[in-house]
Short mmCIF file of C-alpha atoms in Angstrom, two decimals:
data_model
loop_
_atom_site.label_atom_id
_atom_site.label_comp_id
_atom_site.label_asym_id
_atom_site.label_seq_id
_atom_site.Cartn_x
_atom_site.Cartn_y
_atom_site.Cartn_z
CA MET F 856 100.22 5.74 -3.68
CA ARG F 857 97.47 3.64 -5.29
CA LEU F 858 93.94 5.00 -5.23
CA ASP F 859 92.45 2.07 -3.31
CA LYS F 860 95.11 2.32 -0.61
CA PHE F 861 94.73 6.12 -0.42
CA LEU F 862 90.98 5.82 0.14
CA LYS F 863 91.55 3.32 2.94
CA VAL F 864 94.45 5.14 4.65
CA THR F 865 92.57 8.46 4.67
CA MET F 866 89.47 6.67 5.96
CA LEU F 867 87.29 7.81 3.07
CA ILE F 868 86.38 4.13 2.64
CA ARG F 869 86.91 1.73 5.55
CA ARG F 870 88.25 -1.32 3.72
CA ARG F 871 90.63 -1.50 0.79
CA SER F 872 88.59 -4.28 -0.81
CA VAL F 873 85.53 -1.98 -0.81
CA ALA F 874 87.62 0.88 -2.25
CA ASN F 875 88.87 -1.50 -4.94
CA GLU F 876 85.33 -2.62 -5.78
CA ALA F 877 84.00 0.98 -5.85
CA ALA F 878 86.70 2.01 -8.32
CA ASP F 879 86.13 -1.08 -10.47
CA GLU F 880 82.40 -0.31 -10.64
CA GLY F 881 83.02 3.29 -11.75
CA PHE F 882 82.06 5.15 -8.55
CA VAL F 883 85.46 6.85 -8.14
CA TYR F 884 86.86 9.62 -10.33
CA VAL F 885 90.29 11.27 -10.27
CA ASN F 886 90.50 14.67 -11.96
CA GLY F 887 87.13 14.08 -13.64
CA ARG F 888 87.98 10.68 -15.15
CA LYS F 889 86.85 7.25 -13.99
CA ALA F 890 89.73 5.74 -12.06
CA LYS F 891 90.99 2.20 -11.59
CA PRO F 892 92.10 1.00 -8.14
CA SER F 893 95.73 1.13 -9.32
CA THR F 894 95.57 4.82 -10.34
CA LYS F 895 98.47 6.71 -8.78
CA ILE F 896 97.40 9.57 -6.50
CA LYS F 897 99.51 12.72 -6.22
CA GLU F 898 99.23 16.08 -4.49
CA GLY F 899 96.65 18.38 -6.10
CA ASP F 900 94.48 15.57 -7.50
CA LEU F 901 90.71 15.94 -7.22
CA VAL F 902 89.02 12.71 -6.14
CA THR F 903 85.25 12.32 -6.48
CA LEU F 904 83.37 9.53 -4.74
CA ASP F 905 79.98 9.24 -6.44
CA MET F 906 78.67 6.44 -4.26
CA TRP F 907 75.20 4.94 -3.84
CA ASN F 908 73.94 7.41 -1.22
CA TYR F 909 76.35 10.36 -1.36
CA LYS F 910 78.73 12.33 -3.55
CA LYS F 911 81.94 13.73 -2.07
CA GLU F 912 84.65 15.76 -3.75
CA ILE F 913 88.12 15.71 -2.17
CA LYS F 914 91.32 17.59 -2.92
CA VAL F 915 94.56 15.73 -2.12
CA LEU F 916 96.79 18.05 -0.09
CA LYS F 917 99.49 15.52 0.76
CA VAL F 918 100.03 11.85 -0.04
CA PRO F 919 100.47 9.71 3.10
CA VAL F 920 103.62 7.64 3.45
CA THR F 921 102.31 5.47 6.29
CA LYS F 922 101.38 1.80 6.05
CA GLY F 923 98.45 2.10 8.47
CA SER F 924 95.63 4.58 8.73
CA ILE F 925 96.27 8.23 9.49
CA PRO F 926 95.10 9.40 12.93
CA LYS F 927 91.70 11.07 12.63
CA LYS F 928 93.05 14.34 14.04
CA ASP F 929 95.62 14.58 11.20
CA ILE F 930 93.27 13.91 8.26
CA ASP F 931 92.97 17.65 7.47
CA GLU F 932 96.68 17.70 6.59
CA TYR F 933 96.11 15.17 3.80
CA ILE F 934 92.68 15.91 2.31
CA GLU F 935 90.29 18.83 1.93
CA VAL F 936 86.60 18.09 1.46
CA LEU F 937 85.40 20.44 -1.28
CA SER F 938 81.77 19.28 -1.31
CA TYR F 939 79.53 16.66 0.25
CA GLU F 940 76.05 15.91 -1.02
CA VAL F 941 73.64 13.31 0.32
CA LYS F 942 71.61 11.72 -2.44
CA ASN F 943 67.86 11.47 -2.12
CA VAL F 944 66.45 7.94 -1.92
CA ASP F 945 64.12 8.82 -4.82
CA ASP F 946 67.19 9.27 -7.06
CA PHE F 947 67.77 5.52 -7.17
#
């Protein structure tokens, strides 16, 4: 599955166009490398979202095969949040 679609389906980012833009601007890393929206995601990948106001590290447990979003109650089957850090406003 493409990175931009994965971020949308797992509700890490609400809209695919925003996920696409975040990856294009260099805010998304897969296994420590800047990733393009078309990067293929597989089980075991480490995804880092280093966004404007937070940094979140995710481990991919399972790649969804659904076209729509995953129900919120099932998210833990697909991703594991390894760390979440809110950035200080003074860091900007």
